[in-house]
Coordinates of N, CA, C and O in Angstrom, one line a residue:
M1 N -229.9 -91.1 54.0 CA -229.7 -89.4 53.1 C -229.9 -89.5 52.2 O -228.5 -90.2 51.4
K2 N -230.2 -88.5 50.7 CA -229.6 -88.7 49.5 C -228.5 -88.0 49.1 O -228.6 -86.5 49.5
Q3 N -227.6 -88.4 48.6 CA -226.3 -87.2 48.5 C -227.3 -86.5 47.4 O -227.4 -86.2 46.1
R4 N -226.9 -85.0 47.4 CA -226.7 -84.0 46.2 C -225.8 -83.8 45.2 O -224.8 -84.0 45.4
E5 N -226.1 -83.8 44.5 CA -225.8 -83.9 43.3 C -224.9 -82.6 42.6 O -225.6 -81.7 43.0
I6 N -223.5 -82.3 42.6 CA -222.7 -81.4 42.6 C -222.9 -80.7 40.8 O -222.4 -82.1 40.6
P7 N -223.3 -79.7 40.6 CA -223.4 -79.8 39.3 C -221.9 -78.9 38.4 O -221.2 -78.9 39.1
N8 N -221.6 -79.8 37.5 CA -220.6 -79.1 36.8 C -220.3 -78.0 36.3 O -221.3 -77.1 35.7
M9 N -219.1 -77.7 36.8 CA -218.9 -76.0 37.1 C -219.3 -75.3 35.1 O -219.7 -74.8 35.3
G10 N -219.3 -76.3 34.1 CA -218.8 -75.5 32.6 C -220.3 -75.7 32.7 O -220.6 -74.6 31.9
E11 N -221.1 -76.4 33.1 CA -222.5 -76.7 31.9 C -223.2 -75.4 33.1 O -223.7 -74.5 32.1
A12 N -222.6 -75.2 34.4 CA -223.9 -73.9 34.9 C -223.0 -73.0 34.6 O -224.0 -72.0 33.9
T13 N -221.4 -72.6 34.0 CA -221.8 -70.9 33.3 C -222.2 -71.0 31.8 O -222.3 -70.2 31.5
S14 N -222.2 -72.3 31.5 CA -222.6 -72.2 30.2 C -223.9 -71.9 29.7 O -224.6 -71.4 29.0
S15 N -224.7 -72.3 31.0 CA -226.0 -71.8 31.3 C -226.5 -70.3 31.4 O -227.2 -69.6 30.9
V16 N -225.3 -69.9 32.1 CA -225.7 -68.2 32.5 C -224.8 -67.5 31.1 O -225.8 -66.6 30.5
F17 N -223.8 -67.7 30.2 CA -224.0 -67.1 29.3 C -224.8 -67.5 27.8 O -225.3 -66.2 27.5
S18 N -225.3 -68.5 28.4 CA -226.2 -68.7 26.7 C -227.6 -67.9 27.1 O -228.9 -67.5 26.5
G19 N -228.0 -67.0 28.8 CA -229.0 -66.8 29.2 C -230.6 -67.6 29.2 O -231.1 -67.5 29.7
E20 N -229.7 -69.0 30.1 CA -230.3 -70.1 30.1 C -231.0 -70.2 32.0 O -231.8 -69.9 32.5
Y21 N -230.2 -69.4 32.0 CA -230.1 -69.1 33.5 C -231.2 -68.3 33.9 O -230.4 -67.3 33.6
R22 N -231.7 -68.4 35.0 CA -232.8 -67.2 35.7 C -232.4 -66.1 36.7 O -233.2 -65.2 36.6
S23 N -231.5 -66.4 37.5 CA -231.1 -65.7 38.6 C -230.2 -64.2 38.0 O -229.2 -64.4 37.6
N24 N -230.9 -63.8 38.0 CA -230.1 -61.8 37.2 C -228.7 -61.7 37.8 O -227.9 -61.3 37.7
A25 N -228.6 -62.2 39.3 CA -227.6 -61.7 40.1 C -226.4 -62.6 39.3 O -225.4 -62.2 39.5
T26 N -226.8 -63.6 39.2 CA -225.8 -64.7 38.9 C -225.4 -64.0 37.2 O -224.2 -64.2 37.1
R27 N -226.0 -63.5 36.5 CA -225.8 -63.2 35.5 C -225.2 -62.6 35.1 O -224.0 -62.2 34.2
E28 N -225.5 -61.1 36.0 CA -225.0 -59.5 36.4 C -223.2 -60.1 37.1 O -222.5 -59.9 36.3
M29 N -223.1 -61.1 37.8 CA -221.8 -61.3 38.2 C -221.0 -61.7 37.0 O -219.4 -61.9 37.3
Y30 N -221.7 -63.1 36.8 CA -220.5 -63.2 34.8 C -220.2 -62.1 33.8 O -219.2 -62.2 33.6
A31 N -221.3 -61.1 33.8 CA -221.0 -60.5 32.9 C -219.6 -59.5 33.7 O -219.0 -59.0 33.2
E32 N -220.1 -59.3 34.4 CA -218.9 -58.5 35.2 C -218.0 -58.6 35.5 O -217.0 -58.5 35.4
T33 N -217.8 -60.2 35.4 CA -216.2 -60.9 35.5 C -215.4 -60.7 34.2 O -214.5 -60.2 34.3
A34 N -216.2 -60.3 32.7 CA -215.8 -60.5 31.8 C -214.7 -59.1 31.3 O -214.1 -59.1 31.4
I35 N -215.7 -58.6 32.6 CA -215.7 -56.8 32.0 C -214.5 -56.9 33.1 O -213.4 -56.2 32.5
F36 N -214.4 -57.1 34.3 CA -213.2 -56.9 35.3 C -211.7 -57.3 34.5 O -211.0 -56.7 34.0
F37 N -212.2 -59.0 33.9 CA -210.9 -59.5 33.5 C -210.9 -58.8 32.2 O -209.4 -58.2 31.7
A38 N -211.3 -57.8 31.7 CA -211.1 -57.1 30.1 C -210.3 -55.4 30.6 O -209.1 -55.5 30.1
Q39 N -210.7 -55.6 31.8 CA -210.1 -53.9 32.9 C -209.1 -54.1 33.0 O -208.1 -53.5 32.7
Q40 N -208.5 -55.3 33.5 CA -207.0 -56.4 33.6 C -206.1 -56.0 33.0 O -204.6 -55.4 32.9
I41 N -206.7 -56.4 31.6 CA -206.0 -56.6 30.4 C -205.5 -55.4 29.8 O -204.6 -55.0 29.8
R42 N -206.4 -54.4 29.8 CA -206.7 -53.4 29.2 C -205.2 -52.7 30.0 O -204.3 -51.9 29.9
S43 N -205.4 -52.9 31.3 CA -204.8 -51.4 32.1 C -203.4 -52.3 32.5 O -202.2 -51.6 32.9
R44 N -202.9 -53.4 32.6 CA -201.3 -53.8 32.5 C -200.8 -54.2 30.9 O -199.6 -54.2 31.2
L45 N -201.6 -54.3 29.9 CA -201.1 -54.5 29.0 C -201.5 -53.0 27.9 O -202.3 -53.2 28.0
P46 N -200.1 -52.7 27.1 CA -199.9 -51.6 25.8 C -200.6 -52.9 25.1 O -200.3 -53.8 25.0
R47 N -201.6 -51.9 23.8 CA -201.4 -52.1 22.5 C -200.3 -52.8 22.0 O -199.4 -51.7 22.1
R48 N -200.1 -53.6 21.0 CA -199.1 -53.7 20.2 C -199.8 -54.6 19.2 O -200.8 -54.9 19.0
E49 N -198.8 -54.4 18.0 CA -198.8 -55.3 16.7 C -199.0 -56.9 16.9 O -199.7 -57.8 16.6
A50 N -197.6 -57.2 17.6 CA -198.1 -58.8 17.7 C -199.0 -59.3 19.0 O -199.5 -58.9 19.8
P51 N -199.3 -59.8 18.6 CA -200.8 -61.2 19.2 C -200.2 -61.1 20.9 O -198.6 -62.1 21.1
Y52 N -201.0 -61.2 22.1 CA -200.6 -61.7 23.5 C -200.9 -62.9 23.1 O -202.8 -63.2 22.8
V53 N -201.0 -64.1 23.8 CA -200.8 -65.1 24.2 C -201.9 -65.5 25.2 O -201.2 -65.3 26.5
L54 N -202.9 -65.8 25.3 CA -203.7 -65.6 25.9 C -204.3 -67.3 26.2 O -205.6 -67.9 25.6
A55 N -204.6 -67.6 27.4 CA -205.3 -68.7 27.5 C -206.2 -68.8 29.2 O -205.7 -68.3 29.9
D56 N -207.3 -69.9 28.3 CA -208.3 -70.1 29.6 C -208.5 -71.5 30.1 O -208.4 -72.6 29.0
I57 N -207.8 -71.2 31.7 CA -207.6 -72.7 31.4 C -209.4 -72.8 32.4 O -209.4 -72.5 33.2
G58 N -209.6 -74.3 31.8 CA -211.2 -74.2 32.4 C -212.5 -73.5 31.6 O -212.9 -73.5 32.1
A59 N -211.7 -73.5 30.6 CA -212.3 -72.7 29.0 C -214.0 -73.6 28.9 O -214.9 -72.3 28.6
Y60 N -213.7 -75.0 29.1 CA -215.3 -75.4 28.3 C -215.5 -75.3 27.3 O -214.8 -75.2 26.3
K61 N -216.7 -74.4 27.1 CA -217.2 -73.5 25.9 C -217.1 -72.8 25.0 O -216.9 -72.4 24.1
G62 N -215.8 -72.1 26.3 CA -215.3 -70.5 25.7 C -216.3 -69.3 25.4 O -215.4 -68.4 25.0
E63 N -217.2 -69.4 26.8 CA -217.7 -68.3 26.7 C -217.0 -67.4 27.1 O -217.7 -65.7 26.6
L64 N -216.4 -67.1 28.5 CA -216.4 -66.6 28.9 C -214.9 -66.0 28.0 O -214.7 -64.3 28.0
L65 N -213.9 -66.9 27.6 CA -213.1 -66.2 26.5 C -213.2 -65.6 25.1 O -212.7 -63.9 25.0
A66 N -214.3 -65.9 24.7 CA -215.2 -65.0 23.7 C -215.8 -63.7 24.5 O -215.8 -62.8 23.8
D67 N -215.6 -63.2 25.6 CA -216.4 -62.1 26.2 C -215.7 -60.8 26.4 O -215.6 -60.0 26.0
I68 N -214.2 -61.3 26.6 CA -213.2 -61.3 27.3 C -212.9 -60.8 25.9 O -211.8 -59.2 25.7
V69 N -212.5 -61.2 25.1 CA -211.8 -60.5 23.4 C -212.5 -60.1 23.1 O -212.0 -59.2 22.2
A70 N -214.1 -59.9 22.9 CA -215.0 -59.1 22.4 C -215.0 -57.3 22.9 O -214.9 -56.9 22.3
K71 N -214.2 -57.6 24.3 CA -214.3 -56.1 24.7 C -213.2 -55.6 24.6 O -212.9 -54.3 24.9
L72 N -212.1 -56.5 23.8 CA -210.6 -56.2 23.6 C -210.7 -55.8 22.2 O -209.1 -56.5 21.9
H73 N -211.2 -55.3 21.3 CA -211.5 -55.7 19.9 C -210.1 -54.6 19.3 O -209.9 -55.0 18.2
D74 N -209.6 -54.0 20.1 CA -208.4 -53.6 19.9 C -207.2 -54.1 20.2 O -206.3 -53.6 20.0
Y75 N -207.5 -55.7 20.3 CA -205.9 -56.0 20.8 C -206.2 -57.7 20.3 O -207.2 -57.5 19.5
T76 N -204.8 -57.5 19.5 CA -204.7 -59.0 19.0 C -204.5 -60.2 20.1 O -203.5 -59.9 21.0
F77 N -205.1 -61.4 19.8 CA -204.5 -62.6 21.0 C -204.6 -64.1 20.0 O -205.3 -64.1 18.7
D78 N -203.6 -64.7 20.4 CA -203.5 -66.0 20.5 C -204.1 -66.7 21.3 O -203.8 -66.4 22.3
T79 N -205.1 -67.5 21.1 CA -205.9 -67.7 22.0 C -206.5 -69.6 22.2 O -205.7 -70.1 21.5
I80 N -205.7 -69.3 23.7 CA -205.7 -70.8 24.0 C -207.0 -71.7 25.0 O -207.0 -70.9 25.7
A81 N -207.4 -72.7 24.6 CA -208.4 -73.1 25.6 C -207.7 -74.8 25.7 O -207.3 -75.2 25.4
V82 N -208.1 -74.5 27.4 CA -207.4 -75.7 28.2 C -209.1 -76.3 28.9 O -209.2 -75.5 29.4
D83 N -209.4 -77.8 28.7 CA -210.1 -78.3 29.7 C -210.1 -79.6 29.3 O -209.1 -80.2 28.4
I84 N -210.9 -80.6 30.7 CA -210.6 -82.0 30.5 C -212.0 -82.2 29.6 O -211.6 -83.5 29.4
N85 N -213.1 -81.5 29.5 CA -214.4 -82.6 28.7 C -213.4 -82.3 27.2 O -214.3 -81.0 26.8
E86 N -213.6 -83.4 26.7 CA -213.3 -83.2 25.5 C -214.8 -82.6 24.5 O -214.6 -81.8 23.7
E87 N -215.7 -83.2 24.4 CA -217.1 -82.9 24.2 C -217.3 -81.6 24.2 O -217.6 -80.4 22.9
A88 N -216.9 -80.7 25.7 CA -217.1 -78.9 25.6 C -216.1 -78.8 24.7 O -216.7 -77.7 24.5
L89 N -215.3 -78.9 24.8 CA -214.4 -78.5 24.5 C -214.4 -78.6 21.9 O -213.9 -77.5 21.6
S90 N -214.7 -79.3 22.2 CA -214.7 -79.2 20.6 C -216.2 -77.8 20.1 O -216.1 -77.8 18.7
Q91 N -216.8 -78.0 21.4 CA -217.7 -76.6 20.9 C -217.2 -75.6 21.4 O -217.9 -74.2 20.6
N92 N -216.3 -75.4 21.7 CA -215.3 -74.1 22.1 C -215.0 -73.4 20.9 O -213.9 -73.8 19.6
K93 N -215.2 -71.9 20.3 CA -215.7 -71.3 19.2 C -214.7 -69.7 19.4 O -214.1 -69.6 18.6
S94 N -214.0 -69.6 20.6 CA -213.5 -68.8 20.6 C -211.6 -68.6 21.4 O -211.2 -67.9 20.8
A95 N -211.6 -70.3 20.9 CA -209.9 -70.6 20.7 C -209.5 -71.3 19.4 O -209.5 -71.4 19.1
E96 N -208.7 -70.6 19.6 CA -207.6 -71.4 17.7 C -207.0 -72.4 18.3 O -206.5 -73.5 17.7
Q97 N -206.7 -72.6 19.4 CA -206.2 -73.6 20.1 C -206.9 -74.6 21.3 O -207.1 -73.7 22.0
K98 N -206.8 -75.9 20.8 CA -207.7 -76.7 21.8 C -207.0 -77.2 22.4 O -206.1 -78.3 21.9
I99 N -206.9 -77.5 23.5 CA -205.7 -78.4 24.1 C -207.0 -79.1 25.8 O -207.1 -78.9 26.5
I100 N -206.8 -80.6 25.4 CA -207.3 -81.5 26.6 C -206.3 -81.8 27.6 O -205.3 -82.4 27.1
S101 N -206.7 -81.6 28.5 CA -205.9 -81.4 29.2 C -206.4 -80.8 31.3 O -207.6 -80.1 31.1
N102 N -206.0 -82.0 32.1 CA -206.1 -81.5 33.6 C -205.5 -80.0 34.0 O -204.6 -79.6 33.9
A103 N -206.3 -79.1 34.3 CA -205.7 -78.2 34.5 C -204.8 -77.7 36.2 O -203.9 -77.0 35.9
E104 N -204.7 -79.2 36.8 CA -203.4 -79.5 37.6 C -201.8 -80.0 36.9 O -201.1 -79.7 37.9
M105 N -202.2 -80.2 35.7 CA -201.3 -80.8 35.1 C -200.7 -80.1 34.0 O -201.1 -80.9 32.5
L106 N -200.8 -78.9 33.9 CA -200.8 -77.7 32.1 C -199.4 -78.2 31.4 O -198.5 -78.1 31.8
P107 N -199.7 -78.8 29.8 CA -198.6 -78.7 29.2 C -197.8 -77.0 28.7 O -197.5 -77.5 27.2
F108 N -197.1 -76.8 29.4 CA -197.0 -75.2 29.1 C -195.5 -75.1 29.7 O -195.2 -75.7 30.9
G109 N -194.5 -74.6 28.6 CA -193.3 -74.5 29.7 C -193.4 -73.0 29.9 O -194.3 -72.1 30.1
D110 N -192.5 -72.5 31.2 CA -192.8 -71.0 31.5 C -192.7 -70.1 30.6 O -191.7 -70.3 29.9
K111 N -192.9 -69.5 30.7 CA -193.3 -67.9 29.8 C -193.2 -67.9 28.8 O -193.5 -67.3 28.2
S112 N -194.4 -69.6 28.6 CA -195.0 -69.3 27.3 C -196.2 -69.0 26.5 O -196.7 -68.9 26.0
I113 N -196.9 -68.7 28.0 CA -197.9 -67.9 28.4 C -198.0 -66.5 28.5 O -197.6 -66.3 29.4
D114 N -199.2 -65.9 27.8 CA -198.4 -63.9 28.6 C -199.8 -63.6 29.2 O -199.4 -63.2 30.7
V115 N -201.3 -64.5 29.2 CA -201.7 -63.8 30.0 C -202.4 -65.2 30.3 O -202.6 -66.0 29.1
D116 N -202.8 -66.1 31.7 CA -203.6 -67.0 31.9 C -205.2 -66.7 33.1 O -204.5 -65.9 33.9
M117 N -205.6 -67.3 32.6 CA -207.5 -67.4 33.5 C -207.4 -68.6 33.7 O -207.9 -69.9 33.5
H118 N -207.4 -68.9 35.4 CA -207.7 -70.4 35.5 C -208.0 -70.1 36.9 O -208.3 -69.5 38.2
P119 N -209.4 -71.0 37.4 CA -210.5 -71.8 38.1 C -210.0 -71.9 39.6 O -210.0 -72.2 40.6
V120 N -208.0 -72.8 39.3 CA -208.2 -73.7 40.4 C -207.3 -72.8 41.2 O -205.7 -73.3 39.9
P121 N -207.0 -72.7 42.2 CA -205.7 -72.4 42.8 C -204.3 -73.6 42.8 O -204.5 -74.7 42.6
G122 N -203.1 -72.7 42.4 CA -201.9 -73.3 42.2 C -202.2 -73.9 40.7 O -201.0 -74.6 40.4
T123 N -202.7 -73.3 39.9 CA -203.0 -73.7 38.3 C -202.2 -72.7 37.5 O -202.5 -72.7 36.2
A124 N -201.5 -71.7 37.5 CA -201.0 -70.9 37.3 C -200.1 -71.1 36.1 O -199.3 -72.2 36.3
T125 N -200.0 -70.6 34.8 CA -198.8 -71.2 34.1 C -197.9 -70.4 34.0 O -196.3 -70.8 33.1
N126 N -197.3 -69.7 34.7 CA -196.2 -69.1 35.5 C -195.8 -68.1 33.8 O -195.7 -68.5 32.9
S127 N -197.2 -67.4 33.8 CA -197.0 -66.0 32.9 C -196.1 -65.6 32.2 O -195.6 -64.8 33.7
R128 N -195.8 -65.0 31.4 CA -194.7 -63.8 31.4 C -195.2 -62.7 31.5 O -194.5 -62.0 32.5
L129 N -196.8 -62.5 32.0 CA -196.7 -61.1 32.2 C -197.6 -61.0 33.3 O -197.8 -60.3 34.5
F130 N -199.2 -61.6 33.4 CA -199.7 -62.0 34.7 C -200.8 -63.0 34.8 O -201.0 -63.2 33.2
S131 N -201.3 -63.6 35.6 CA -202.2 -64.7 35.9 C -203.6 -64.2 36.6 O -203.4 -63.3 37.3
F132 N -204.6 -64.2 36.5 CA -205.9 -64.1 37.1 C -206.7 -65.3 37.6 O -206.8 -66.3 36.1

């Protein structure tokens, strides 16, 4: 029996955000994800002059991070992208700081990140404010 190849999550996500993915349901789900995350940030964090530190764990090329930050244009963020894929991370235009790292071994101290987005259970950064 031929084993089915499991797609790279980052590549699949990039194809959705770039409009290459043909499934309307999948495109809408990803669009709603950015809206949901932006709403969560807006409901939990007051606007302030000092930037919030926002880390995208498993950022790949940064499409989701870019969408979230664009929806929160009245907030200021210091953005961090973390991914193990060095090539994809080099194409990430949405993060000011890029870190090549495994999501399970993050190089952050406790409370050094205000908000983190992480796809893998157990990989939260012990953020100052909240994780999702």
